[in-house]
mmCIF file of C-alpha atoms in Angstrom:
data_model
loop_
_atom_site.group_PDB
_atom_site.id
_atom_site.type_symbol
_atom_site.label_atom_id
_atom_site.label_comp_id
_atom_site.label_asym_id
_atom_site.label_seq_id
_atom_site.Cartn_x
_atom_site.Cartn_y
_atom_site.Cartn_z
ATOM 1 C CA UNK A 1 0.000 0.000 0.000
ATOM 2 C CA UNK A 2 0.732 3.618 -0.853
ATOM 3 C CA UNK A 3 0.136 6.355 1.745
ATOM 4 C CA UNK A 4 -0.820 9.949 0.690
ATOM 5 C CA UNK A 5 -0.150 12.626 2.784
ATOM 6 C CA UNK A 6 -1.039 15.552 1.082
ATOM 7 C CA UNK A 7 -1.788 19.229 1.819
ATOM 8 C CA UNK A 8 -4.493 21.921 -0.159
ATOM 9 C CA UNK A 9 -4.600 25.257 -0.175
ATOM 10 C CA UNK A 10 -6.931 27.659 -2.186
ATOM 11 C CA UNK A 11 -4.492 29.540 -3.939
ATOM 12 C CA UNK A 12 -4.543 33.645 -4.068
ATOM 13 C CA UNK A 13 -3.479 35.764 -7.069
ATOM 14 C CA UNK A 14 -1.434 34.804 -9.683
ATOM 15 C CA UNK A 15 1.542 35.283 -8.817
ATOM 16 C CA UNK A 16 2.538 30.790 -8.632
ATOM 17 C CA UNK A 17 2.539 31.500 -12.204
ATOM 18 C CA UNK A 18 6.352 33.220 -12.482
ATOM 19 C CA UNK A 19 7.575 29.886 -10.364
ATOM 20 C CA UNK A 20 5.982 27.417 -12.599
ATOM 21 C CA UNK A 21 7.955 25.181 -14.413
ATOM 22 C CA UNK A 22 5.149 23.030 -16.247
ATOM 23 C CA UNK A 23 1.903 22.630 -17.108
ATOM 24 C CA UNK A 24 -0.568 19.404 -18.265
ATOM 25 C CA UNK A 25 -4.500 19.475 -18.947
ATOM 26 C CA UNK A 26 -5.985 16.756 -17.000
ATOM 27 C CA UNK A 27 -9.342 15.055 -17.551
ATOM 28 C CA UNK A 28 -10.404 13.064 -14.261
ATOM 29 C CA UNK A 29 -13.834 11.434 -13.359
ATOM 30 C CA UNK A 30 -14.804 9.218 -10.058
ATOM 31 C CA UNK A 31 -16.201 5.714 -10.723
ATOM 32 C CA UNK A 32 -17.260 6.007 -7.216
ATOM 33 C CA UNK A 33 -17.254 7.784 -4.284
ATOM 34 C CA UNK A 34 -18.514 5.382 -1.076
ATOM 35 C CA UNK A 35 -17.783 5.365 2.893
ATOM 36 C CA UNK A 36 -14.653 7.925 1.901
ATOM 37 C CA UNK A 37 -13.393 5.118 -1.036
ATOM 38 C CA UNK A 38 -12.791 7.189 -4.216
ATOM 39 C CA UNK A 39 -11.757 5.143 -7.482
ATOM 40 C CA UNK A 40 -10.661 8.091 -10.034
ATOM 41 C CA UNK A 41 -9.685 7.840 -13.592
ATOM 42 C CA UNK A 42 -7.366 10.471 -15.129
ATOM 43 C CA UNK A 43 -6.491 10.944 -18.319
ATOM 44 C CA UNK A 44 -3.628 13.413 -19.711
ATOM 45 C CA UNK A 45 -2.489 13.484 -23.375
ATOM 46 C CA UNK A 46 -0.651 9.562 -23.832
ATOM 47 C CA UNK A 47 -1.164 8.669 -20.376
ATOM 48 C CA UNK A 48 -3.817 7.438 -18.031
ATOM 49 C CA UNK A 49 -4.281 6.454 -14.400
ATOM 50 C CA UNK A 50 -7.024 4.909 -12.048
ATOM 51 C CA UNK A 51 -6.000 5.739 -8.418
ATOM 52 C CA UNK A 52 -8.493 3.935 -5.153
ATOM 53 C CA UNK A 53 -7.833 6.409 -2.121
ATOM 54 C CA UNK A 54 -8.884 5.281 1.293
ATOM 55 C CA UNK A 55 -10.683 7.148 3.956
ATOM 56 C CA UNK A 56 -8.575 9.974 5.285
ATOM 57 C CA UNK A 57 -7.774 13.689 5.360
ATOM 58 C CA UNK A 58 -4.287 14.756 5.301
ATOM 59 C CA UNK A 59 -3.013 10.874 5.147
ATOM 60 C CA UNK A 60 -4.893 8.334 3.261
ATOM 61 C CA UNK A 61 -4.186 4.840 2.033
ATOM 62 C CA UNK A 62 -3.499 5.137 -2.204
ATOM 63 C CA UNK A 63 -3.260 2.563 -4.630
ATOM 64 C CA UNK A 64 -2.634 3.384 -8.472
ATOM 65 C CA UNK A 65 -2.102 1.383 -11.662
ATOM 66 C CA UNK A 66 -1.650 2.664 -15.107
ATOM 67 C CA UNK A 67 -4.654 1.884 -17.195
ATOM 68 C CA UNK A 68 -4.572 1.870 -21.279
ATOM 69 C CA UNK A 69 -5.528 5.579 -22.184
ATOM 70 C CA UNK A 70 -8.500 4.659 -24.834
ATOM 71 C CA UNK A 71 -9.942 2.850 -21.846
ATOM 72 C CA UNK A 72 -9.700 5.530 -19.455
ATOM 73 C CA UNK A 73 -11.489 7.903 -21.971
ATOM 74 C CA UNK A 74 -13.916 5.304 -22.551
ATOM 75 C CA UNK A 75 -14.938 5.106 -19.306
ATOM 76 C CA UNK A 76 -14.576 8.978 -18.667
ATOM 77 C CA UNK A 77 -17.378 9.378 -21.193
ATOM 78 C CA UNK A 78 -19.635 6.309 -20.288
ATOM 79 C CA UNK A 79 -19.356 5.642 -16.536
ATOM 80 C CA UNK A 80 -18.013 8.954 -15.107
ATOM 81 C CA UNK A 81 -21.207 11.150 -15.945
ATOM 82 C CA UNK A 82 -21.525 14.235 -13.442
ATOM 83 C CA UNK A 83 -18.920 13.120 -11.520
ATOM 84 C CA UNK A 84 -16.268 14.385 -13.659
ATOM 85 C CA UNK A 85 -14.166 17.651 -14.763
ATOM 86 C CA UNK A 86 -11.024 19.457 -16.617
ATOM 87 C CA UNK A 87 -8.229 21.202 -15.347
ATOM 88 C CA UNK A 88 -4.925 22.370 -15.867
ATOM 89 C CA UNK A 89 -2.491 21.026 -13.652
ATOM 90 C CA UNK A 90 1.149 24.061 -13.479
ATOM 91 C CA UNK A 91 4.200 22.182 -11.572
ATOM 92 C CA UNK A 92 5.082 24.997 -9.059
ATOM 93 C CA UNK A 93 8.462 24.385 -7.087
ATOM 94 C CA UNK A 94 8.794 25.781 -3.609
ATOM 95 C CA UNK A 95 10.519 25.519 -0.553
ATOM 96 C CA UNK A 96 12.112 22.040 -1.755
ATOM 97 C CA UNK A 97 8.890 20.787 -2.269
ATOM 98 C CA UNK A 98 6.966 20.383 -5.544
ATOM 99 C CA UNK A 99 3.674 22.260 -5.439
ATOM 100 C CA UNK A 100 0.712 21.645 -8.239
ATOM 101 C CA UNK A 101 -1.501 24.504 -8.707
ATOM 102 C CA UNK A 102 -4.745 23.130 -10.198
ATOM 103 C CA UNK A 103 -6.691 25.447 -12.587
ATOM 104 C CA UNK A 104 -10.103 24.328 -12.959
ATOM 105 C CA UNK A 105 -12.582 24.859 -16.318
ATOM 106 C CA UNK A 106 -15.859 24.680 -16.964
ATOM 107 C CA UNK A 107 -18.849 25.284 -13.976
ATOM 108 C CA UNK A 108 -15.802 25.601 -11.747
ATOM 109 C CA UNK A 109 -13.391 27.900 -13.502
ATOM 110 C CA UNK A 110 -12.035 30.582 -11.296
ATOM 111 C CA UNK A 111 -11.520 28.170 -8.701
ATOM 112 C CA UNK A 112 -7.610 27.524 -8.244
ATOM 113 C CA UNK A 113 -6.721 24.918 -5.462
ATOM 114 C CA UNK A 114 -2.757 24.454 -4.554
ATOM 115 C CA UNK A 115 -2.033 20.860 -3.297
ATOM 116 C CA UNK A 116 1.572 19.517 -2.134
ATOM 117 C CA UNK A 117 2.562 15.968 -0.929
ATOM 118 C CA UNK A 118 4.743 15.797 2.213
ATOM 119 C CA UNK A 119 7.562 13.381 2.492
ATOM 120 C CA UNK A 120 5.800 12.837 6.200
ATOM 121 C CA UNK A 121 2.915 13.710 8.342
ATOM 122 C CA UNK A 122 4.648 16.145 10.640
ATOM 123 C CA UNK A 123 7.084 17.975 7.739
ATOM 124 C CA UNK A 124 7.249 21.624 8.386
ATOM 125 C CA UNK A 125 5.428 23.212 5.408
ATOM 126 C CA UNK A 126 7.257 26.587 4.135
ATOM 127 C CA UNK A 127 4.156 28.233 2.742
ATOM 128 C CA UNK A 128 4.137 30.302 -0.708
ATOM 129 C CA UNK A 129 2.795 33.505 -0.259
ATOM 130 C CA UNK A 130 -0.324 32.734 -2.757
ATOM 131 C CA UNK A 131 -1.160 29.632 -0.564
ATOM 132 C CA UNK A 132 -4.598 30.860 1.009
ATOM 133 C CA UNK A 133 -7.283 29.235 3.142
ATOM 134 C CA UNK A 134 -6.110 25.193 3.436
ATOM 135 C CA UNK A 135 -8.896 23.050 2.665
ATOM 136 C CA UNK A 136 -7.623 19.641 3.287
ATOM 137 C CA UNK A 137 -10.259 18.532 5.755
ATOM 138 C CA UNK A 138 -12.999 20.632 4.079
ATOM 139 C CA UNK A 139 -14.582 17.850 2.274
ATOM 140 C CA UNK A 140 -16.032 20.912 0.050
ATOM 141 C CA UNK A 141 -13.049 20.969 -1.667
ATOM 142 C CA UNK A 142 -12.304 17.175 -2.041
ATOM 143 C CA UNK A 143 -11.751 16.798 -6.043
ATOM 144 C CA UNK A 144 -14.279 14.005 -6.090
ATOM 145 C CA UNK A 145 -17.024 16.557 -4.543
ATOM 146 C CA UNK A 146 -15.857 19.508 -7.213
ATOM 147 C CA UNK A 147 -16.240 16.790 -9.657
ATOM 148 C CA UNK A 148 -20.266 16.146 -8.978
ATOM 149 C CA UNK A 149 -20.497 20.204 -8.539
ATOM 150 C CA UNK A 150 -18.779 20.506 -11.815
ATOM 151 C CA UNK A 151 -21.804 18.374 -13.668
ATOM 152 C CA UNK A 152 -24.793 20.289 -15.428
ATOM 153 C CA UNK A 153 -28.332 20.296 -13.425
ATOM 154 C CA UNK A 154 -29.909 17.555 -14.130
ATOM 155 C CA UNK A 155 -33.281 17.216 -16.293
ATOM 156 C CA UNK B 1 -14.434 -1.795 -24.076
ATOM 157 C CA UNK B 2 -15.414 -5.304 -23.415
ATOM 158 C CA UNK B 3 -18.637 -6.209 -22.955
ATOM 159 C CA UNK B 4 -20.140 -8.609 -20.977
ATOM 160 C CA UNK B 5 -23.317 -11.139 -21.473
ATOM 161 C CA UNK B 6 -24.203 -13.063 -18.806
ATOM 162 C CA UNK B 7 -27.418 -15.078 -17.613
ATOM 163 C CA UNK B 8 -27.548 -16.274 -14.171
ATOM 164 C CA UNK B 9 -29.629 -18.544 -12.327
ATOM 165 C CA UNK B 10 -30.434 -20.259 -8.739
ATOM 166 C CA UNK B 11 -29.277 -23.758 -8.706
ATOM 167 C CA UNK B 12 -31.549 -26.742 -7.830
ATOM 168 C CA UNK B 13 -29.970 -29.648 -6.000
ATOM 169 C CA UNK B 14 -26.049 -31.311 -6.351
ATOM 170 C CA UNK B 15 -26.562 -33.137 -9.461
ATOM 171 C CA UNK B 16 -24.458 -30.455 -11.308
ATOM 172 C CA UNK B 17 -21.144 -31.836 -9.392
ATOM 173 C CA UNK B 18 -21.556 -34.677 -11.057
ATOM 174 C CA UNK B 19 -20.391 -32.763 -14.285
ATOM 175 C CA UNK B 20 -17.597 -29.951 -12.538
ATOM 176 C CA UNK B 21 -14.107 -30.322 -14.052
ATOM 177 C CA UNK B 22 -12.722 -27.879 -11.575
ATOM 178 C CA UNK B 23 -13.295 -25.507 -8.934
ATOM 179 C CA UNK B 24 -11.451 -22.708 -7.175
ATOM 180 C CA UNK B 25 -12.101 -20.513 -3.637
ATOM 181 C CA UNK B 26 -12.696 -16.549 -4.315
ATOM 182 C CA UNK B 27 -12.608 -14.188 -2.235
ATOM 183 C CA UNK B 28 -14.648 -10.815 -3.760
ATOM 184 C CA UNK B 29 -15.435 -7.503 -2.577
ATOM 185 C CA UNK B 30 -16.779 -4.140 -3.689
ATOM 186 C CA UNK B 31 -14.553 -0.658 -3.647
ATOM 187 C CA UNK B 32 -17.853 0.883 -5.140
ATOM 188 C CA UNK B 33 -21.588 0.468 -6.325
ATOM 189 C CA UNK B 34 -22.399 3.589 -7.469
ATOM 190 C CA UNK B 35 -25.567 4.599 -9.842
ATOM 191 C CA UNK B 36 -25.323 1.086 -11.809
ATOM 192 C CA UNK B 37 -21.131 1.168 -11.821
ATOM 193 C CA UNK B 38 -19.063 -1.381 -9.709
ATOM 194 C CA UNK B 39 -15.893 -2.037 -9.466
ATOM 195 C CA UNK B 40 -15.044 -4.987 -7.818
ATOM 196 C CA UNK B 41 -11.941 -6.896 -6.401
ATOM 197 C CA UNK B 42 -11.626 -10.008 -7.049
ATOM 198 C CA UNK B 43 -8.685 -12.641 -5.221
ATOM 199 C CA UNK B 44 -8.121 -16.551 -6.334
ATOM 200 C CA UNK B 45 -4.813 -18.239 -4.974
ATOM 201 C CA UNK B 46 -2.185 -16.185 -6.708
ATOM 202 C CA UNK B 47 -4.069 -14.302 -8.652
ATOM 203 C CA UNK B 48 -6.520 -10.875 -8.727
ATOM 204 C CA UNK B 49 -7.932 -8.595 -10.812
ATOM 205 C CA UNK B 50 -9.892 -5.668 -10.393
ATOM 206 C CA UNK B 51 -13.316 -5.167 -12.661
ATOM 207 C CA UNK B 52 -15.140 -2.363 -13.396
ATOM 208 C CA UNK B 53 -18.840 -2.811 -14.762
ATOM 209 C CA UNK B 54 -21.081 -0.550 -15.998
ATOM 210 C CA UNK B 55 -24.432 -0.364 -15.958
ATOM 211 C CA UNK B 56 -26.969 -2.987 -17.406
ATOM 212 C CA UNK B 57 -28.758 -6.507 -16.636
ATOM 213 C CA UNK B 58 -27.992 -8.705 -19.477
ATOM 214 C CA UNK B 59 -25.634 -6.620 -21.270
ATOM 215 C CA UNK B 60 -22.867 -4.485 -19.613
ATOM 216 C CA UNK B 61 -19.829 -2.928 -20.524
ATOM 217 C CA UNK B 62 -17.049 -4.518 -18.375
ATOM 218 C CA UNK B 63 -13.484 -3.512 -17.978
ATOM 219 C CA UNK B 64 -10.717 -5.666 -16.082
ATOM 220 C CA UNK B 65 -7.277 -5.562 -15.561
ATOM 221 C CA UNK B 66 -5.059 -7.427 -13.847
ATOM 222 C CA UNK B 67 -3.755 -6.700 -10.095
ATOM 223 C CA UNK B 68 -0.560 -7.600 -7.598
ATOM 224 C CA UNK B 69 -2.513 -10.287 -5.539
ATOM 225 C CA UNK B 70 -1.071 -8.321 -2.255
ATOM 226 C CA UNK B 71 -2.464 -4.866 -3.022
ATOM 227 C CA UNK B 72 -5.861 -6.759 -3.795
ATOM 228 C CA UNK B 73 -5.682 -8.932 -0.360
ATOM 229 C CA UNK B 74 -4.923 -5.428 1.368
ATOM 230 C CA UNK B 75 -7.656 -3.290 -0.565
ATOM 231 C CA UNK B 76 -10.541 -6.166 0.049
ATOM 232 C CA UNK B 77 -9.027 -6.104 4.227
ATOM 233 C CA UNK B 78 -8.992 -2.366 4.524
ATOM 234 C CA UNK B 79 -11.615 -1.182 1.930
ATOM 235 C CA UNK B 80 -14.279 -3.101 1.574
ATOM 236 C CA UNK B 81 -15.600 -3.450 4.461
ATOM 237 C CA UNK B 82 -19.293 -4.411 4.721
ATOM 238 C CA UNK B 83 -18.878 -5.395 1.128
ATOM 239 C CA UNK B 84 -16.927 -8.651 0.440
ATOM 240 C CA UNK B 85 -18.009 -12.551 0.118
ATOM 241 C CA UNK B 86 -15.965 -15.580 -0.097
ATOM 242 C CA UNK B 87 -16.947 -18.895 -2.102
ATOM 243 C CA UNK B 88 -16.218 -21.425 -4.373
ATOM 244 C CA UNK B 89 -16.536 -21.842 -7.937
ATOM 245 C CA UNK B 90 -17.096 -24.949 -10.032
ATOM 246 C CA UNK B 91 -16.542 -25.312 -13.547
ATOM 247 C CA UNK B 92 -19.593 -26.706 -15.410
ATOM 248 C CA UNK B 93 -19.709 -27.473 -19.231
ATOM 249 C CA UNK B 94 -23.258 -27.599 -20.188
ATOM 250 C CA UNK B 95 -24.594 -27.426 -23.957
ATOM 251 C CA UNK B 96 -21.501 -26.096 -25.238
ATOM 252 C CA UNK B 97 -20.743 -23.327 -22.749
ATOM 253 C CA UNK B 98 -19.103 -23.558 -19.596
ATOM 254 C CA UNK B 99 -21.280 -22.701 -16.781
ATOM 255 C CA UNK B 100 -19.985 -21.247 -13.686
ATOM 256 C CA UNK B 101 -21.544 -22.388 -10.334
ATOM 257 C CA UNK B 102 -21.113 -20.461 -7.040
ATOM 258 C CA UNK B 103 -21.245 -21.926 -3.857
ATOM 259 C CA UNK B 104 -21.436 -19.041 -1.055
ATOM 260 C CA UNK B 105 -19.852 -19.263 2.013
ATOM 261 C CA UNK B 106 -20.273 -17.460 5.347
ATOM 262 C CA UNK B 107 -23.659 -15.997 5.878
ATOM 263 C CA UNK B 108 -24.734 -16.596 2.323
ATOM 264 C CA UNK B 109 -24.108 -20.330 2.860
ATOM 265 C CA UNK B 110 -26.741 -22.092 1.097
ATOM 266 C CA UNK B 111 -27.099 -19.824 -1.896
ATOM 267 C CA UNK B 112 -26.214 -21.618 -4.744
ATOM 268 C CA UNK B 113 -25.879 -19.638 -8.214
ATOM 269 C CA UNK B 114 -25.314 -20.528 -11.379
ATOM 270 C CA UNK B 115 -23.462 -18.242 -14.267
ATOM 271 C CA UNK B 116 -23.022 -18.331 -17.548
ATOM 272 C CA UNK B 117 -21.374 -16.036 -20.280
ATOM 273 C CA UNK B 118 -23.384 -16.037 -24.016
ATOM 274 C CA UNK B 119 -21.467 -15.446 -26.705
ATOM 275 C CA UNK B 120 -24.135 -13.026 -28.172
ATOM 276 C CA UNK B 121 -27.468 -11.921 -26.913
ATOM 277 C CA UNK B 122 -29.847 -13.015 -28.818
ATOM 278 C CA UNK B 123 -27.765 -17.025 -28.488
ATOM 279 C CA UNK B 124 -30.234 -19.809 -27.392
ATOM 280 C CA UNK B 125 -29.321 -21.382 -23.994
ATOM 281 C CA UNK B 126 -29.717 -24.959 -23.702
ATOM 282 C CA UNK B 127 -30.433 -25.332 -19.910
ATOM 283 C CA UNK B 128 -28.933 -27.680 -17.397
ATOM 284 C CA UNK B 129 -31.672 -29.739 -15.309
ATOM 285 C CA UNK B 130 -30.067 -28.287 -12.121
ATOM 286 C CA UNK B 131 -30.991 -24.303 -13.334
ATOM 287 C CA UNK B 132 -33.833 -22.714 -11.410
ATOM 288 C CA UNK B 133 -35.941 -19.934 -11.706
ATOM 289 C CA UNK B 134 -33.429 -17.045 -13.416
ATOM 290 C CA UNK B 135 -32.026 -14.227 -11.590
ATOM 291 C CA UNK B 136 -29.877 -12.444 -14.215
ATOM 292 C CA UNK B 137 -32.232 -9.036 -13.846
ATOM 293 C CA UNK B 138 -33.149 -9.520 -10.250
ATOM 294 C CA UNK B 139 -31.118 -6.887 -8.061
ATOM 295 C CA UNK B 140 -31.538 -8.589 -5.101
ATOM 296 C CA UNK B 141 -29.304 -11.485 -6.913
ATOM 297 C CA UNK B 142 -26.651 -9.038 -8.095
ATOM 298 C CA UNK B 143 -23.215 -10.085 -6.199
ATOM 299 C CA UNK B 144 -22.442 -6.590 -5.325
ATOM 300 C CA UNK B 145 -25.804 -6.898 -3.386
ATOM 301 C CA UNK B 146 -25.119 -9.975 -2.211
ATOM 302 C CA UNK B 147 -21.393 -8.985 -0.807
ATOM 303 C CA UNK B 148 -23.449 -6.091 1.261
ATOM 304 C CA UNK B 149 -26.120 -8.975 2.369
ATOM 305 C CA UNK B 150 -23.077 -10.706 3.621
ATOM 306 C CA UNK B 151 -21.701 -8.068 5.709
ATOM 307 C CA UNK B 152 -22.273 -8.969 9.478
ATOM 308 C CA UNK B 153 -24.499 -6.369 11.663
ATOM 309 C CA UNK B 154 -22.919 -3.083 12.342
ATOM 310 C CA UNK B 155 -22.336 -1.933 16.185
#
């Protein structure tokens, strides 16, 4: 098993953008979200992943296996509807860590969410000064809830 | 995308060991059942593979890929809790098609179902003596359902 220990931030301003060294669009969609287990897809140009996350805030139990891309989109489209969304993900070094600023599209665009994975539990972040309010326990802000708030009304 | 065509069936009496070639001990369990989509774990000795199913009765699309048989052992310990079933399953050629007959364990002992894959939908099933009343569109019947049935009492 794979532990994530991971830290988000909404992000302020856009001033990440000078630090950041690379950018990807991301497609990602949630088979499922049940008693906290998430099963996610994502899909970025040639690649694809499905990732199960345990129950957890800041430190959950991860497990992730390459999947063949034309699958992934296949199941994006079929078995991922209103629980899915785009974004562009910016590689933003800082303070010896690597930070990924996430710029949503669509129903959510204007929302900009920093996250960063810690090499422990207890390491002593050195926030940027565009990291805002941290949402990593707001479960308002988990992906797999901004993916169902990213779908159309139904009907 | 593969697709999957399956009838299944309560089973009527032993007669149908008479005809097993072979039989093997699964252990199964649920990550997520989510608006028709599951995606299920599945463990045999030295083997697993996880499966993700959209949704449909007769017809669904199905997508599987192979897993390390440790993650799965770990995932179906730690994640799917309430939502996992063990038993036994016997190989059964009948008419041309092998049959797949499921003998639950734990508190589903005494459920006895039979599968069986068609190689089209429309192809014309020759049934085995031992096949009762049919089951393939009856929720209740669905193993995800089943795996939650299982589940002992919470608190």
């Amino acid at each position: 098993m794979g532990i994530e220990i991971e830290r988000r931030f909404l992000v302020r301003g856009g001033s990440w953008r000078d630090a950041a060294t690379g950018a990807r669009r991301l497609r990602q969609g949630y088979l499922a979200r049940e008693g906290g287990v998430t099963v996610r897809l994502r899909l970025e140009p040639g690649a694809a992943r499905l990732t199960i996350k345990g129950p957890g805030g800041l430190v959950r139990p991860e497990y992730d296996y390459p999947l063949p891309p034309q699958e992934a989109a296949e199941m994006l489209e079929r078995l991922c509807t209103g629980r899915r969304l785009d974004k562009t993900r910016h590689d933003v070094p800082h303070g010896g860590l690597m930070w990924e600023v996430d710029v949503f599209e669509g129903p959510l665009a204007g929302l900009v969410i920093a996250e960063v994975e810690l090499p422990h539990p207890g390491h002593r972040l050195v926030l940027p000064c565009w990291a805002g309010r941290e949402v990593t326990e707001d479960p308002r802000y988990a992906t797999a809830a901004l993916a169902s708030a990213a779908a159309p009304p139904e009907g």
